[in-house]
XYZ file of C-alpha atoms in Angstrom:
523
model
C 13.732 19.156 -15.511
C 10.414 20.085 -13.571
C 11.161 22.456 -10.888
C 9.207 22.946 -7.605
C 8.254 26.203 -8.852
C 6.760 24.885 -11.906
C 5.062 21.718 -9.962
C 3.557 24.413 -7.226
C 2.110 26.486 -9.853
C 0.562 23.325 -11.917
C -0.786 22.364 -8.579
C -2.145 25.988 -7.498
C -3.330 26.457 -11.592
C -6.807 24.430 -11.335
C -7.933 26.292 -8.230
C -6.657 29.485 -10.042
C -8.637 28.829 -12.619
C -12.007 27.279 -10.682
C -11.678 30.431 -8.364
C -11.814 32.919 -11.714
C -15.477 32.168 -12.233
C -16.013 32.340 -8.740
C -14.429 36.012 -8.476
C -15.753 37.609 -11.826
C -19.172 35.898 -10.919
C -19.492 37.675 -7.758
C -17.758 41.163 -8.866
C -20.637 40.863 -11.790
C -23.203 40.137 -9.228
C -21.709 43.098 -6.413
C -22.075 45.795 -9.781
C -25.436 44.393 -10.529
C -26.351 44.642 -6.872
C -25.069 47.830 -6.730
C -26.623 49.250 -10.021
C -29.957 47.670 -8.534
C -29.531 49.570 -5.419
C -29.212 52.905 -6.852
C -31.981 52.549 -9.029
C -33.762 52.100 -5.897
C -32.625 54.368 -4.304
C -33.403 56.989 -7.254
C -36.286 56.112 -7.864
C -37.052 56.136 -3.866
C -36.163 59.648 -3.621
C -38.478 60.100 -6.830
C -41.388 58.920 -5.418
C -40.762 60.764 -1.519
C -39.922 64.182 -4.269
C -43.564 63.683 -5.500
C -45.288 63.026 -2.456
C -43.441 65.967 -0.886
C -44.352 68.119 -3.746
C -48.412 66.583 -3.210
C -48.053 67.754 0.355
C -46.801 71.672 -0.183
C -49.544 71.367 -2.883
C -51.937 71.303 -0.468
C -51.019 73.427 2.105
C -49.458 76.270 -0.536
C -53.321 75.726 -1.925
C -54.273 77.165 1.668
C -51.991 79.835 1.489
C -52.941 81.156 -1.616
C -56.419 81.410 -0.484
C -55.413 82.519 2.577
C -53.574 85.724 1.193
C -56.069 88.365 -0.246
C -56.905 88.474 3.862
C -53.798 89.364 5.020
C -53.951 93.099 6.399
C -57.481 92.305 7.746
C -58.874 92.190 11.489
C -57.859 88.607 13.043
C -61.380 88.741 14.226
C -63.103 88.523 10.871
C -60.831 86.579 9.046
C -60.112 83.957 11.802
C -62.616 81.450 10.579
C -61.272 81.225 7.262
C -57.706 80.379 8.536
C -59.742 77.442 10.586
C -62.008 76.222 7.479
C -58.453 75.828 5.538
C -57.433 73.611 8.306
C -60.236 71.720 8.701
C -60.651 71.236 4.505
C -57.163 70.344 3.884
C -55.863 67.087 4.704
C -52.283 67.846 5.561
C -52.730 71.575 6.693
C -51.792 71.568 10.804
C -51.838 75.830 10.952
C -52.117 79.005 9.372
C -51.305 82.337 9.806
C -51.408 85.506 8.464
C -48.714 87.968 8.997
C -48.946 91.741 8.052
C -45.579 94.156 7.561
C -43.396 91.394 9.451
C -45.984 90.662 11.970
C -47.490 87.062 12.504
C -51.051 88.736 13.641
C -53.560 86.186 13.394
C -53.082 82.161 13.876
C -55.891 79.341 13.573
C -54.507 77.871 16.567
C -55.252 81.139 18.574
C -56.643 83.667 17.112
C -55.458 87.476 17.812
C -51.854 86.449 18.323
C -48.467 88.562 17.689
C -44.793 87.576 16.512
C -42.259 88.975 14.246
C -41.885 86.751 11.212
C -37.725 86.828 10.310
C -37.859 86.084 6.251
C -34.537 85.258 6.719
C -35.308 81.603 8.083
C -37.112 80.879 5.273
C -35.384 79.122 2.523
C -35.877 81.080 -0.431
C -38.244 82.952 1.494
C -40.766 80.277 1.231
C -40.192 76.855 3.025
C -38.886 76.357 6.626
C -38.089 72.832 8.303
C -38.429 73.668 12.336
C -37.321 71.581 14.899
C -40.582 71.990 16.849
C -42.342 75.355 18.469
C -43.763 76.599 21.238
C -46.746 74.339 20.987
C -45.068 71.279 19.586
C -41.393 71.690 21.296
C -39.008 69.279 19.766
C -41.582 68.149 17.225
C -40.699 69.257 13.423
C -42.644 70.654 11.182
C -42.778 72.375 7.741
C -43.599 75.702 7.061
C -44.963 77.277 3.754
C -45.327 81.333 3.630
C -46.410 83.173 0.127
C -46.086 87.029 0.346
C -48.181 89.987 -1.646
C -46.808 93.141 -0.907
C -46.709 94.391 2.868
C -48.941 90.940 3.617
C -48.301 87.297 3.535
C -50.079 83.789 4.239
C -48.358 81.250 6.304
C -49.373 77.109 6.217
C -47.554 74.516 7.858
C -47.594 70.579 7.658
C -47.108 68.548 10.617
C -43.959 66.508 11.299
C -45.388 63.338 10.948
C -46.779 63.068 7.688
C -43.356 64.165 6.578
C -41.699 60.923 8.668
C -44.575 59.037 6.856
C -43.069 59.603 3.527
C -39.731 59.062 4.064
C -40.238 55.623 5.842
C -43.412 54.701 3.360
C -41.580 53.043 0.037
C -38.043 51.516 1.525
C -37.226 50.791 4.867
C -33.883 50.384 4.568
C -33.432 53.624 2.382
C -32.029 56.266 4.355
C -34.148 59.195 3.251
C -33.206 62.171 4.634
C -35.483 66.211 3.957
C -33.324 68.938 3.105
C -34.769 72.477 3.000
C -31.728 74.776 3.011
C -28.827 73.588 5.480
C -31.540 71.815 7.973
C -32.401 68.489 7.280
C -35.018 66.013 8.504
C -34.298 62.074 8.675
C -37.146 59.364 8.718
C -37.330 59.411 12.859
C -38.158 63.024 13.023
C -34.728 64.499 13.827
C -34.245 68.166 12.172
C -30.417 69.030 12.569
C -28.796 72.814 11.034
C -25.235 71.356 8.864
C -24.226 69.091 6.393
C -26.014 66.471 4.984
C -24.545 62.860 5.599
C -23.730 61.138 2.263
C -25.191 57.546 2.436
C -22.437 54.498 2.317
C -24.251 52.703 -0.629
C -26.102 54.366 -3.436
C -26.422 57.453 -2.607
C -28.785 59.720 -4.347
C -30.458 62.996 -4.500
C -32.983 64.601 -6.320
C -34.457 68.204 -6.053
C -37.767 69.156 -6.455
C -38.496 71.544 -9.556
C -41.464 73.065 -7.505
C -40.885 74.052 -4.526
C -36.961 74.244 -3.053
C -36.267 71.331 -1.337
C -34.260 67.973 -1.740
C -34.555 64.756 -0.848
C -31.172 62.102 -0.276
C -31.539 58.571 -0.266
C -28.630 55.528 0.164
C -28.219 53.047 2.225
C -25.635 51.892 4.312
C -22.422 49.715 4.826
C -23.340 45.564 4.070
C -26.624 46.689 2.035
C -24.617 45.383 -1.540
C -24.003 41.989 0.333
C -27.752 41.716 2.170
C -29.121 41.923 -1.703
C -26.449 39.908 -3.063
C -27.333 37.171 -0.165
C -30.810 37.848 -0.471
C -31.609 38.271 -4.035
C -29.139 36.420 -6.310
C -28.099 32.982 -4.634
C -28.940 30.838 -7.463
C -27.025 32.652 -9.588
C -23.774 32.875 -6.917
C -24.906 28.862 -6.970
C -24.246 28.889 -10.614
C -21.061 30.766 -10.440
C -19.555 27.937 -7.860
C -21.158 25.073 -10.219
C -19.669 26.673 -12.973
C -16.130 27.422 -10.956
C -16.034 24.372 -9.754
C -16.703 22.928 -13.759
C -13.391 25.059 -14.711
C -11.186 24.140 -11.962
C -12.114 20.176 -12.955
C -11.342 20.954 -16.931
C -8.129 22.866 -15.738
C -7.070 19.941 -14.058
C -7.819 17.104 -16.564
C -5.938 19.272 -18.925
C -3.036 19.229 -16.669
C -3.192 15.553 -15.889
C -3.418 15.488 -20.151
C -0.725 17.390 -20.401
C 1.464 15.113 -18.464
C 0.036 11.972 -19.911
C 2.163 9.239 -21.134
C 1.381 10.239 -25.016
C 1.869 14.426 -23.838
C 5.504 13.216 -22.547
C 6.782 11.339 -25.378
C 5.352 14.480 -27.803
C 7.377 16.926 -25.452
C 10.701 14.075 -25.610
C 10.013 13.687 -29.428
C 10.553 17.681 -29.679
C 13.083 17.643 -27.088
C 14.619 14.601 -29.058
C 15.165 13.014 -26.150
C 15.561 9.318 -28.037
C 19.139 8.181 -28.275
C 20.273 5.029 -30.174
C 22.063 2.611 -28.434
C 24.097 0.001 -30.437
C 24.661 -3.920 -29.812
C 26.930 -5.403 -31.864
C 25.865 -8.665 -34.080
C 28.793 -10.625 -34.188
C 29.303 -13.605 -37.427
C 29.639 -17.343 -36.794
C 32.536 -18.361 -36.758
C 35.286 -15.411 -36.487
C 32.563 -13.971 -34.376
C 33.976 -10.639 -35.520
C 30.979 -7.577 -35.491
C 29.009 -7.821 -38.586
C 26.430 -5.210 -37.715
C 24.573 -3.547 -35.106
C 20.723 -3.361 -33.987
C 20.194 -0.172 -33.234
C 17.793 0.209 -30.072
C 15.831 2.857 -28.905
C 16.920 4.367 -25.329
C 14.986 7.288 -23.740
C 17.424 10.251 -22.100
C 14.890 11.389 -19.654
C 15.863 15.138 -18.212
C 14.529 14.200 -14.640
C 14.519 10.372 -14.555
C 17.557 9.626 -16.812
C 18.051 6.809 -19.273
C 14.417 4.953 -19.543
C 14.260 1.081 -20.512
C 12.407 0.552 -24.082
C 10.096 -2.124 -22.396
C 8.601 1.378 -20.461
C 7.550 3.474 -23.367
C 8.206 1.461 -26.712
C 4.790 -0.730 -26.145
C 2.620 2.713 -25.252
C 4.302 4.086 -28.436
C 2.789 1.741 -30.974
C -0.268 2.003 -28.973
C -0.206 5.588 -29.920
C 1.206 5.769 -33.612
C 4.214 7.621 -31.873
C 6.726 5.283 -32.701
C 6.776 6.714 -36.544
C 8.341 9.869 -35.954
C 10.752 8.377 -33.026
C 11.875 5.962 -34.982
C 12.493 8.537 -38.211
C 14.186 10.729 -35.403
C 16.402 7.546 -34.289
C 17.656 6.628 -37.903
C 18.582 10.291 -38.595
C 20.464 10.678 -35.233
C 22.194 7.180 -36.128
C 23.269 8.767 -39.285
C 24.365 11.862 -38.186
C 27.056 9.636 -35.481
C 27.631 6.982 -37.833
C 28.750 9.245 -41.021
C 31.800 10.401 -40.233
C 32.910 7.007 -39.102
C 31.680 5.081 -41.592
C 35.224 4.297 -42.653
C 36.061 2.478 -39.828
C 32.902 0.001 -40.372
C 33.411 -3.100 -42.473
C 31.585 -3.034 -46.275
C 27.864 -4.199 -46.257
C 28.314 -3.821 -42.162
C 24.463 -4.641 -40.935
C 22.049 -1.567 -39.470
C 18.928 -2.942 -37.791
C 15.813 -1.044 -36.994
C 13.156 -1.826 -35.264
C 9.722 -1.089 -37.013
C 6.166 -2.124 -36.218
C 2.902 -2.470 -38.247
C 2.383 1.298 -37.976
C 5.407 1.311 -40.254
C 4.318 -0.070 -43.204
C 1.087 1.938 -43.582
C 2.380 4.421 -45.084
C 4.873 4.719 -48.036
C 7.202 7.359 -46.282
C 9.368 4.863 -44.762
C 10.675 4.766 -48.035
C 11.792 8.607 -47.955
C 12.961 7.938 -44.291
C 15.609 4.955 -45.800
C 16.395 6.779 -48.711
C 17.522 9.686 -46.871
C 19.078 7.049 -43.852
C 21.630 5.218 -46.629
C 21.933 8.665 -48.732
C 24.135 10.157 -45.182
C 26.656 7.192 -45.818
C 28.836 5.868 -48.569
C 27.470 3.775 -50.883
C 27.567 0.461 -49.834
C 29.344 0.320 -46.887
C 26.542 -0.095 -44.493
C 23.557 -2.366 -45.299
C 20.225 -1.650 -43.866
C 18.154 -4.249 -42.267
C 14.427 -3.458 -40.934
C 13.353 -5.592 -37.594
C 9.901 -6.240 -38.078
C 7.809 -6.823 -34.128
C 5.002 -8.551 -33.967
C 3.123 -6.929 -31.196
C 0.943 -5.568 -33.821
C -0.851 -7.125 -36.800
C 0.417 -5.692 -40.142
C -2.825 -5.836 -42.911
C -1.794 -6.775 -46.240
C -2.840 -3.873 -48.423
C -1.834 -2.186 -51.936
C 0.610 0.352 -49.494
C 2.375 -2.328 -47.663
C 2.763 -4.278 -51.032
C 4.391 -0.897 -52.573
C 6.242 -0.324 -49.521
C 8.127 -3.798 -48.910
C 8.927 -3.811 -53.106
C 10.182 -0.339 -52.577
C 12.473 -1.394 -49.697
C 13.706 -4.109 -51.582
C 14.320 -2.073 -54.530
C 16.988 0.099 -52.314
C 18.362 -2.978 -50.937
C 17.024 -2.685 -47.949
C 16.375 -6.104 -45.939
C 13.517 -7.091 -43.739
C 14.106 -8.849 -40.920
C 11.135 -10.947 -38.393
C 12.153 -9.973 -35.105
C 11.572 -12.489 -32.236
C 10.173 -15.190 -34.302
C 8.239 -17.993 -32.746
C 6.409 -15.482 -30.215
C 4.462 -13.011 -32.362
C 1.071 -13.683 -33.427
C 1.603 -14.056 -37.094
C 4.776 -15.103 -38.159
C 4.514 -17.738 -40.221
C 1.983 -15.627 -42.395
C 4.124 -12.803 -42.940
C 6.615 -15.330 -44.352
C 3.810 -16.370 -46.909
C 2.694 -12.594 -47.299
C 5.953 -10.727 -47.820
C 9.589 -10.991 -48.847
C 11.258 -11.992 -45.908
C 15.323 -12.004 -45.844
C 16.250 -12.896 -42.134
C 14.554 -14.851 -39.164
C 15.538 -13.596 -35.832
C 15.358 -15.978 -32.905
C 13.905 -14.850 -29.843
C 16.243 -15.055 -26.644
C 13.196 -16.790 -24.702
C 14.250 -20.251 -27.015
C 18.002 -19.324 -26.708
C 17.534 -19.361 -23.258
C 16.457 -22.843 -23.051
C 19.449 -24.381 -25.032
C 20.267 -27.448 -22.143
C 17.106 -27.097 -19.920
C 14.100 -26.946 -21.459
C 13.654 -30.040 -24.164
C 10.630 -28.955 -25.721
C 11.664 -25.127 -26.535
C 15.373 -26.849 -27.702
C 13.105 -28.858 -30.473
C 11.048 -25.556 -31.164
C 14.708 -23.635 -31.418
C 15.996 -26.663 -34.309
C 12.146 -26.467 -35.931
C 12.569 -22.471 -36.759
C 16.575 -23.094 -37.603
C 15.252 -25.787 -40.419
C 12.320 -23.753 -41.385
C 15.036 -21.052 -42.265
C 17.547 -23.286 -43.769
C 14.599 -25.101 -45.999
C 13.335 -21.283 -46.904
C 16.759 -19.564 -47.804
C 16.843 -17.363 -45.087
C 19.540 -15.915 -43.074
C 19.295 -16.653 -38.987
C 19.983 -14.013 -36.512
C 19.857 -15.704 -32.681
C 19.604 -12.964 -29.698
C 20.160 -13.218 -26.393
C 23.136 -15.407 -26.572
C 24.564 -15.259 -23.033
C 27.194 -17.912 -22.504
C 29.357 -20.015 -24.445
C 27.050 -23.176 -24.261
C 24.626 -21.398 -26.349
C 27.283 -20.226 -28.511
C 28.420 -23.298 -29.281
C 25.580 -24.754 -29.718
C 23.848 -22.338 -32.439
C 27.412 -22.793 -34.044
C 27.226 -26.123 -34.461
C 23.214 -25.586 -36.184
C 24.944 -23.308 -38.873
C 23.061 -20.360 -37.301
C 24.807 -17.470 -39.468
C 25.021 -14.321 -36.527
C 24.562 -14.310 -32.695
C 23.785 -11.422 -30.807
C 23.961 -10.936 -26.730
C 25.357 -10.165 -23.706
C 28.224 -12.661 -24.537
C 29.796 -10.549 -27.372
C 28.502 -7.225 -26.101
C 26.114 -4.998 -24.442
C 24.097 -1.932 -25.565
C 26.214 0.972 -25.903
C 25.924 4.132 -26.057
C 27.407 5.967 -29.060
C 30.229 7.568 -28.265
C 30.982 4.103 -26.634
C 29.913 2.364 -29.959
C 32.273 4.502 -31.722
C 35.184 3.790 -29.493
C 35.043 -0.014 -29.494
C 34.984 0.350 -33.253
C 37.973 2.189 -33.462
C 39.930 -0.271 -30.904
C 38.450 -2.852 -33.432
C 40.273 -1.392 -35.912
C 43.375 -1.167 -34.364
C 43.558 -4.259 -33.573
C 42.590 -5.566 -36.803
C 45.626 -3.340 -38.256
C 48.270 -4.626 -35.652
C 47.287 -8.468 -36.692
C 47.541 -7.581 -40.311
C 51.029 -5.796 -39.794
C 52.636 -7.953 -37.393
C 55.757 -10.012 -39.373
C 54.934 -13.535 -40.302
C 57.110 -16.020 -38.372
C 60.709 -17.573 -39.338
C 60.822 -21.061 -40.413
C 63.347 -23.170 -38.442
């Protein structure tokens, strides 16, 4: 039986299954965003490394030149220190210092202050917040030392803010030069540097000692996502969307009419039911046609008229109907003593049938689960579907009638080709279809139609089976027309098999009471 459970899940399944492309679509497009950002971000802080590196090129250039003076007068050498500045694009100062002492500056000549080695990251580069000419604007400074003298450059502030806001503006590229560290707006602070949210990178210079960090911050993976790759999140949905349909026309496939009677055919959910065929006459049971009923788990016992027709349609009806004649001898076998010798079986087949010779293994095996001769087999040929003549349906017929097995026309007068399967094959009964029964004192015409079929049977030597016999008028009245078995609601209904098997029993009882009761006195 379906359970909620199972229908919720069925029902959440497709958009499972649309939202997976959805999901791995966009986590493959977040790691390709974020693989693209910290290329960019590398090879950001590449680029700012190299012009860095170009910049302390040109002002260590000035130092260097700038050295073999250090130690002589300010007042000699002053000119020099100005000529660097004016030559060299990026140079804002320089200095000289001699035994610790900043003596001579560009900016002002003669000029004295202690230079402290110690703020100088490995005693050559120093990132200053500003000084006393430039308070609170930074600035980089480059000293080289020879002995008791040394040269000092520095690079303005600005040209260092240049770089780090020239290649990416939403990088976050940040100067480090021992623990201070200069972002793109100028701001030199002394401690840690911040690690970007996204991407972060760093890369330190092999020249001079210095580092640059780049990243970028929180939302930057969904900006580029948004920004860069909507035709492919487009494609994802499209694609998504694709998989959630396919999901759900498998579903619906799954529960299809044919999926259902596969899953009831494993299941073997198909039952026989029995209604008895009763002789003219004694009207005592001569057979049974054994009828397909569906046990449905969830919707319980399900009328032929609902799935027999879609099971033709589909070839389905082969297997169910080899699955109803070996349940029918399975519950039949071990009462086959209480049935009557040569007691009738019917079976429906159809024109699917008799394509293919295995309905010969399929009776063979049916008769071989009872005694020999006590039940006689008789095969119901429908109608609703045109059987071809062919070399297998000529095989199989001689093959049925070599086991003894009888073919009956089911519902004669309605199909589409009755009279020339009577020409084409080896027909042994006619059954009348209950539509003609029916009309047995109301409809004239159908009443001649019901007499035509009985002489066209007599005249042919075949037996005459009448269904849907429902009162006694009828009965009567296909008495009185020789018609040699009747069959309906009148004698009996369908019945299940453990009913079947019951009424055959009380049969027999009775039947053993009337042959033991004492035959009456004479007077």
């Amino acid at each position: 039986v379906q359970q909620r459970p199972y229908r919720l899940w069925r029902t959440l399944l497709p958009w499972l299954v649309g939202a997976l492309p959805i999901v791995c679509g966009t986590l493959i497009l977040y790691w390709q965003a974020e693989r693209e950002l910290h290329g960019r971000s590398e090879d950001s802080a590449q680029q700012v490394t190299a012009q860095f590196e170009r910049i302390l090129d040109n002002i260590s250039a000035a130092a260097k030149e700038l050295l073999p003076l250090a130690g002589q007068p300010c007042e000699t050498e002053k000119l020099a220190l100005r000529d660097q500045v004016t030559r060299r694009a990026f140079v804002r100062s320089t200095n000289l210092e001699y035994r610790g002492e900043l003596y001579c500056s560009s900016l002002f000549g003669s000029y004295s202050e202690p230079v402290l080695a110690n703020n100088y990251f490995h005693g050559t580069l120093w990132l200053m917040s500003g000084n006393s000419v430039t308070p609170g604007h930074p600035l980089l400074v480059y000293r080289i030392t020879e002995s008791e003298g040394g040269a000092i450059s520095t690079v303005d502030g600005d040209h260092l803010t240049n770089a780090l806001r020239l290649f990416d503006p939403d990088n976050r590229l940040i100067l480090q030069v021992g623990r201070y560290w200069m972002d793109e707006n100028g701001r030199v602070v002394d401690g840690p540097v911040p690690t970007a949210e996204v991407a972060a990178a760093q890369v330190t210079s092999t020249h001079y000692p210095f580092s640059i960090h780049s990243g970028y911050g929180a939302g930057k993976v969904g900006q580029l996502m948004r920004s860069e790759f909507p035709a492919l999140f487009a494609l994802f949905v499209i694609l998504g969307a694709m998989a959630g349909v396919t999901c759900y026309w498998q579903l619906r496939r799954a529960t299809s009419p044919r999926a259902e009677l596969q899953r009831a055919i494993e299941a073997n959910e198909f039952v026989p039911y029995f209604q008895p065929v009763v002789r003219c006459g004694d009207y005592r049971w001569a057979g049974v046609e054994v009828l397909m009923r569906w046990q449905h788990p969830r919707d319980g016992l399900v009328r032929p008229d609902l799935f027999i027709p879609y099971a033709e349609h589909t070839g389905q009806i082969v297997p169910m109907t080899r699955q109803l004649m070996q349940r029918t001898a399975e519950l039949l076998a071990p009462v086959a003593n209480t049935l009557g010798d040569g007691f009738h079986i019917g079976i429906n087949i159809t024109a699917d049938h008799c394509q293919d010779l295995a309905l010969l293994d399929d009776c063979k095996a049916f008769l071989g689960a009872l005694p020999k001769g006590r039940v006689r087999l008789t095969l119901e040929l429908t109608e609703r579907k045109l059987i071809t003549p062919s070399e297998v349906t000529q095989a199989l017929f001689a093959g049925l009638h070599d086991l003894d097995v009888q073919i009956a026309l089911d519902d004669f007068g309605t199909g589409q080709s009755s009279l020339a399967y009577l020409r084409q094959f080896q027909i042994d009964y006619l059954k009348i279809d209950q539509s003609f029964v029916a009309m047995i004192g109301v409809d004239a015409l159908s009443l001649h139609i019901l007499d035509s079929i009985i002489e066209l049977s007599s005249k042919l030597g075949l037996g005459i089976v009448a269904e849907g016999v429902e009162n006694e008028a009828q009965r009567d009245y296909l008495a009185q027309h020789n018609v040699d078995f009747l069959q309906g609601y009148l004698f009996a209904r369908p019945m299940s098999a453990e009913a079947f098997i019951q009424a055959l029993e009380a049969q027999r009882l009775v039947q053993v009471t009337v042959h033991k009761a004492p035959a009456p006195l004479n007077g």
